[in-house]
Tab-separated table of C-alpha atoms in Angstrom:
chain	number	residue	atom	x	y	z
T	1	MET	CA	-5.704	5.743	-10.210
T	2	ASP	CA	-3.766	8.596	-8.622
T	3	GLU	CA	-1.245	10.904	-10.208
T	4	ARG	CA	1.671	12.556	-8.534
T	5	ALA	CA	3.781	15.528	-9.484
T	6	ASP	CA	6.406	15.779	-6.779
T	7	ARG	CA	8.465	18.914	-6.508
T	8	ASP	CA	11.362	19.066	-4.084
T	9	ALA	CA	13.310	22.134	-3.077
T	10	ASP	CA	17.075	22.179	-2.794
T	11	ALA	CA	17.929	23.307	0.716
T	12	GLU	CA	20.469	25.883	-0.435
T	13	THR	CA	19.271	27.193	-3.780
T	14	GLY	CA	15.545	26.539	-3.693
T	15	ALA	CA	15.749	25.255	-7.240
T	16	GLY	CA	12.712	23.264	-8.298
T	17	ARG	CA	12.929	19.670	-9.407
T	18	GLY	CA	10.046	17.594	-10.622
T	19	ARG	CA	9.005	13.958	-10.915
T	20	ALA	CA	5.713	12.758	-12.368
T	21	ALA	CA	4.177	9.373	-11.601
T	22	LEU	CA	0.845	7.615	-12.089
T	23	ILE	CA	-0.027	5.394	-9.150
T	24	GLU	CA	-2.264	2.355	-8.865
T	25	GLY	CA	-2.081	0.605	-5.517
T	26	ASP	CA	1.592	0.130	-4.680
T	27	VAL	CA	2.766	0.409	-8.295
T	28	GLU	CA	4.129	3.641	-9.763
T	29	PHE	CA	4.326	4.313	-13.498
T	30	ASP	CA	7.147	6.811	-13.992
T	31	GLY	CA	9.480	8.099	-16.672
T	32	ARG	CA	11.428	4.839	-17.041
T	33	ASP	CA	8.194	2.934	-17.573
T	34	ALA	CA	6.989	5.493	-20.123
T	35	ALA	CA	10.286	5.105	-21.988
T	36	LEU	CA	9.816	1.325	-22.010
T	37	LEU	CA	6.327	1.506	-23.509
T	38	ARG	CA	7.442	4.031	-26.118
T	39	ALA	CA	10.333	1.795	-27.072
T	40	VAL	CA	7.983	-1.189	-27.440
T	41	HIS	CA	5.786	0.904	-29.728
T	42	GLU	CA	8.742	2.007	-31.865
T	43	ALA	CA	10.607	-1.318	-31.968
T	44	GLY	CA	7.562	-3.534	-32.322
T	45	SER	CA	8.878	-5.996	-29.762
T	46	VAL	CA	9.896	-6.176	-26.120
T	47	ALA	CA	13.292	-7.579	-27.060
T	48	GLY	CA	13.917	-4.670	-29.428
T	49	ALA	CA	12.766	-2.175	-26.832
T	50	ALA	CA	15.045	-3.670	-24.188
T	51	ALA	CA	18.022	-3.573	-26.532
T	52	GLU	CA	17.327	0.061	-27.422
T	53	LEU	CA	17.161	1.036	-23.742
T	54	GLY	CA	20.145	-1.069	-22.699
T	55	ARG	CA	18.048	-3.335	-20.473
T	56	SER	CA	17.684	-7.081	-20.448
T	57	ARG	CA	14.656	-8.625	-22.133
T	58	ALA	CA	13.856	-10.575	-18.974
T	59	ARG	CA	13.854	-7.429	-16.861
T	60	ALA	CA	11.707	-5.552	-19.373
T	61	LEU	CA	9.178	-8.406	-19.461
T	62	SER	CA	9.137	-8.567	-15.669
T	63	ARG	CA	8.468	-4.839	-15.386
T	64	ILE	CA	5.682	-4.957	-17.970
T	65	GLY	CA	4.125	-7.820	-16.008
T	66	ILE	CA	4.182	-5.791	-12.780
T	67	LEU	CA	2.657	-2.786	-14.529
T	68	GLU	CA	-0.063	-4.877	-16.139
T	69	GLU	CA	-1.090	-6.360	-12.797
T	70	ALA	CA	-1.843	-2.817	-11.653
T	71	PHE	CA	-2.958	-1.001	-14.816
T	72	GLY	CA	-4.369	-3.773	-17.035
T	73	GLN	CA	-3.046	-5.087	-20.327
T	74	LEU	CA	-0.605	-2.563	-21.729
T	75	VAL	CA	1.169	-4.631	-24.395
T	76	GLU	CA	-0.348	-7.040	-26.906
T	77	ARG	CA	2.024	-9.872	-27.813
T	78	GLN	CA	1.946	-12.026	-30.940
T	79	ARG	CA	3.823	-15.296	-30.940
T	80	GLY	CA	6.146	-16.144	-33.798
T	81	GLY	CA	4.823	-17.869	-36.902
T	82	SER	CA	4.780	-17.337	-40.623
T	83	GLY	CA	4.298	-13.642	-40.066
T	84	GLY	CA	6.807	-13.455	-37.236
T	85	GLY	CA	6.176	-12.441	-33.643
T	86	GLY	CA	6.124	-9.035	-32.072
T	87	SER	CA	4.469	-6.695	-29.593
T	88	ARG	CA	2.436	-3.540	-29.785
T	89	LEU	CA	0.780	-1.241	-27.292
T	90	ALA	CA	-2.767	-2.090	-26.289
T	91	ASP	CA	-5.358	0.669	-25.981
T	92	ALA	CA	-4.739	0.819	-22.226
T	93	GLY	CA	-1.024	1.242	-22.874
T	94	ARG	CA	-1.555	4.166	-25.222
T	95	GLU	CA	-4.019	5.775	-22.820
T	96	LEU	CA	-1.583	5.397	-19.925
T	97	LEU	CA	1.197	7.008	-21.941
T	98	ASP	CA	-1.094	9.873	-22.947
T	99	ARG	CA	-2.063	10.475	-19.343
T	100	TYR	CA	1.540	10.404	-18.214
T	101	ASP	CA	2.514	12.889	-20.933
T	102	ARG	CA	-0.273	15.257	-19.837
T	103	LEU	CA	0.889	15.067	-16.223
T	104	GLN	CA	4.487	15.657	-17.260
T	105	ALA	CA	3.434	18.704	-19.296
T	106	VAL	CA	1.586	20.154	-16.310
T	107	LEU	CA	4.601	19.549	-14.083
T	108	ALA	CA	6.944	21.211	-16.581
T	109	ALA	CA	4.680	24.248	-16.786
T	110	THR	CA	4.410	24.450	-13.010
T	111	ALA	CA	8.150	24.103	-12.549
T	112	SER	CA	8.722	27.223	-14.664
T	113	VAL	CA	6.621	29.378	-12.313
T	114	PRO	CA	8.464	30.954	-9.346
T	115	GLU	CA	7.273	29.907	-5.907
T	116	THR	CA	7.414	31.334	-2.435
T	117	VAL	CA	8.189	28.595	0.105
T	118	LEU	CA	7.442	29.107	3.798
T	119	ASP	CA	8.240	26.771	6.661
T	120	GLY	CA	5.493	26.277	9.212
T	121	THR	CA	3.633	24.004	11.593
T	122	VAL	CA	0.096	22.707	11.072
T	123	GLU	CA	-2.265	24.339	13.582
T	124	SER	CA	-5.551	22.777	12.517
T	125	VAL	CA	-6.993	20.492	9.845
T	126	ASP	CA	-10.410	20.859	8.218
T	127	GLY	CA	-10.957	18.189	5.576
T	128	GLU	CA	-8.532	18.724	2.698
T	129	LEU	CA	-7.462	22.121	4.073
T	130	ALA	CA	-5.129	22.957	6.926
T	131	ASP	CA	-4.087	26.149	8.704
T	132	VAL	CA	-0.333	26.563	9.124
T	133	ASP	CA	1.540	28.863	11.495
T	134	THR	CA	4.321	30.564	9.496
T	135	ALA	CA	6.688	33.500	9.896
T	136	VAL	CA	4.116	35.737	8.172
T	137	GLY	CA	1.134	34.479	10.171
T	138	ALA	CA	-1.512	31.836	9.574
T	139	VAL	CA	-1.745	30.492	6.012
T	140	ARG	CA	-4.337	28.026	4.737
T	141	GLY	CA	-3.700	25.449	2.017
T	142	LEU	CA	-4.342	21.985	0.631
T	143	HIS	CA	-2.625	19.127	2.411
T	144	ASP	CA	-2.056	15.448	1.747
T	145	GLY	CA	-2.424	13.664	5.055
T	146	ALA	CA	-1.050	16.389	7.336
T	147	ALA	CA	-1.818	16.279	11.061
T	148	VAL	CA	-1.796	18.949	13.755
T	149	GLY	CA	1.779	19.608	14.850
T	150	ASP	CA	3.382	18.414	11.605
T	151	PRO	CA	6.198	20.588	10.193
T	152	VAL	CA	5.396	21.447	6.557
T	153	GLN	CA	6.401	23.694	3.721
T	154	VAL	CA	3.821	26.086	2.319
T	155	ARG	CA	4.343	26.486	-1.440
T	156	ILE	CA	2.647	29.359	-3.270
T	157	GLY	CA	3.005	29.790	-7.022
T	158	ALA	CA	3.595	33.335	-8.240
T	159	ASP	CA	0.799	32.917	-10.793
T	160	ALA	CA	-1.737	32.226	-8.007
T	161	VAL	CA	-1.209	35.506	-6.170
T	162	THR	CA	-3.151	38.713	-6.863
T	163	ILE	CA	-1.696	42.087	-5.920
T	164	TYR	CA	-3.626	45.231	-4.923
T	165	GLY	CA	-2.644	48.754	-4.050
T	166	ARG	CA	-2.906	49.246	-0.310
T	167	ASP	CA	-5.629	51.851	-0.786
T	168	VAL	CA	-7.861	49.296	-2.557
T	169	ASP	CA	-10.494	47.990	-0.162
T	170	VAL	CA	-11.543	44.492	-1.197
T	171	ASP	CA	-14.577	43.033	0.553
T	172	PRO	CA	-13.353	39.745	2.084
T	173	ASP	CA	-16.747	38.198	1.360
T	174	SER	CA	-16.480	39.046	-2.344
T	175	THR	CA	-13.454	36.832	-2.993
T	176	SER	CA	-12.451	33.261	-2.284
T	177	ALA	CA	-8.827	34.336	-1.786
T	178	ARG	CA	-8.765	33.669	1.934
T	179	ASN	CA	-5.010	34.209	2.353
T	180	ARG	CA	-4.319	37.942	2.675
T	181	LEU	CA	-1.126	39.746	3.633
T	182	ARG	CA	0.223	43.276	3.482
T	183	GLY	CA	3.708	44.052	2.285
T	184	THR	CA	6.044	46.363	0.392
T	185	VAL	CA	7.237	46.169	-3.210
T	186	VAL	CA	10.997	45.591	-3.189
T	187	GLY	CA	11.587	44.944	-6.858
T	188	ILE	CA	10.011	44.523	-10.283
T	189	GLU	CA	11.391	42.347	-13.058
T	190	SER	CA	9.742	43.593	-16.252
T	191	GLY	CA	9.093	41.240	-19.133
T	192	GLU	CA	7.593	41.776	-22.563
T	193	THR	CA	4.150	40.508	-21.547
T	194	VAL	CA	4.545	39.459	-17.901
T	195	SER	CA	6.324	41.126	-14.997
T	196	THR	CA	7.421	39.607	-11.690
T	197	VAL	CA	6.803	41.777	-8.655
T	198	ARG	CA	8.742	41.018	-5.475
T	199	VAL	CA	6.813	41.820	-2.311
T	200	ALA	CA	8.426	41.764	1.147
T	201	VAL	CA	6.181	40.585	3.975
T	202	ASP	CA	8.121	40.703	7.245
T	203	ASP	CA	11.216	38.576	6.538
T	204	ALA	CA	9.679	36.704	3.589
T	205	ALA	CA	9.731	37.773	-0.051
T	206	PHE	CA	6.781	36.800	-2.268
T	207	ARG	CA	6.851	36.773	-6.055
T	208	VAL	CA	3.745	37.809	-7.966
T	209	LEU	CA	3.263	37.441	-11.725
T	210	VAL	CA	1.279	40.259	-13.343
T	211	THR	CA	0.532	41.051	-16.960
T	212	ALA	CA	2.092	44.116	-18.554
T	213	GLU	CA	-1.382	45.678	-18.648
T	214	SER	CA	-1.897	45.143	-14.916
T	215	ALA	CA	1.586	46.410	-14.127
T	216	SER	CA	0.856	49.589	-16.066
T	217	ARG	CA	-2.526	50.046	-14.392
T	218	LEU	CA	-1.132	49.515	-10.910
T	219	ALA	CA	1.885	51.758	-11.654
T	220	LEU	CA	3.899	49.895	-9.052
T	221	THR	CA	7.331	51.062	-7.956
T	222	ALA	CA	9.757	49.895	-5.300
T	223	GLY	CA	8.637	51.062	-1.867
T	224	ASP	CA	4.886	50.931	-2.618
T	225	ASP	CA	2.695	49.460	0.086
T	226	VAL	CA	0.477	46.706	-1.320
T	227	SER	CA	-1.657	43.769	-0.281
T	228	ILE	CA	-1.455	40.277	-1.766
T	229	ARG	CA	-4.121	37.581	-1.773
T	230	TRP	CA	-4.389	34.002	-2.981
T	231	LYS	CA	-6.724	31.049	-2.643
T	232	ALA	CA	-6.253	28.279	-0.135
T	233	THR	CA	-6.832	25.817	-2.986
T	234	ALA	CA	-3.812	27.299	-4.794
T	235	THR	CA	-1.575	26.682	-1.767
T	236	ARG	CA	0.204	23.336	-1.405
T	237	LEU	CA	1.418	21.958	1.886
T	238	VAL	CA	4.203	19.391	1.583
T	239	ALA	CA	6.276	17.441	4.058
T	240	HIS	CA	8.949	19.639	5.568
T	241	THR	CA	12.500	19.512	4.252
T	242	ALA	CA	15.428	21.166	5.953
T	243	GLY	CA	16.150	24.698	4.882
T	244	ALA	CA	15.849	28.329	5.781
T	245	GLY	CA	12.740	29.909	7.198
T	246	TYR	CA	11.656	30.847	3.715
T	247	SER	CA	12.968	30.621	0.196
T	248	GLU	CA	12.014	31.326	-3.362
T	249	THR	CA	12.114	28.854	-6.235
T	250	PRO	CA	13.303	28.792	-8.934
T	251	GLU	CA	16.120	31.314	-8.671
T	252	GLY	CA	16.360	34.063	-11.180
């Protein structure tokens, strides 16, 4: 079973949007399906769940059937009798809901972290990793089926980037952060426990999250020359969508 947490970028604002789905074969279990299973659990019947969600019973039963062909028995049904009929979630149904909720929580947490988004073209592919030609040079990241020549977006979370003073000499063999760039601090947004440092690299602006302790130790100010580094495994390559040469997401 695969899981997907898709994040798209609005072409004008760069605002992040998220959609979580669990995938088995050609069947996706998404938010509407999670709502259906929760309603079955609360109502104790498919008919009650359908009524609560404003769907037809036939459509709800059909969807449960499609899901069960892919994920196994999700709902246990009891025919009517002296005790009355009803439905309840099977163990597989509860486990599927739990997994979906965990994925949704991860997506929500990720969506709250600013990203730098660079447009580029895949130069080479090595297993799960690919090198991408961008406006700031070659960047390496994880891809999902990219091929040489494909236009992609390079998405880098601000919490994945480490910042160093330019005078700090880090042995490249002592770190797995294979993406390294030099830039200039252009702004600092101070928070109570975490600060966001904006670093200009050529025409792109990276955001870097640092703790208050690190911000104090680095004593960064606008105009400081710095270097930034991040792991290839913390860099996501996604199918290209139209937009500017680079953007930041979310705004703020």
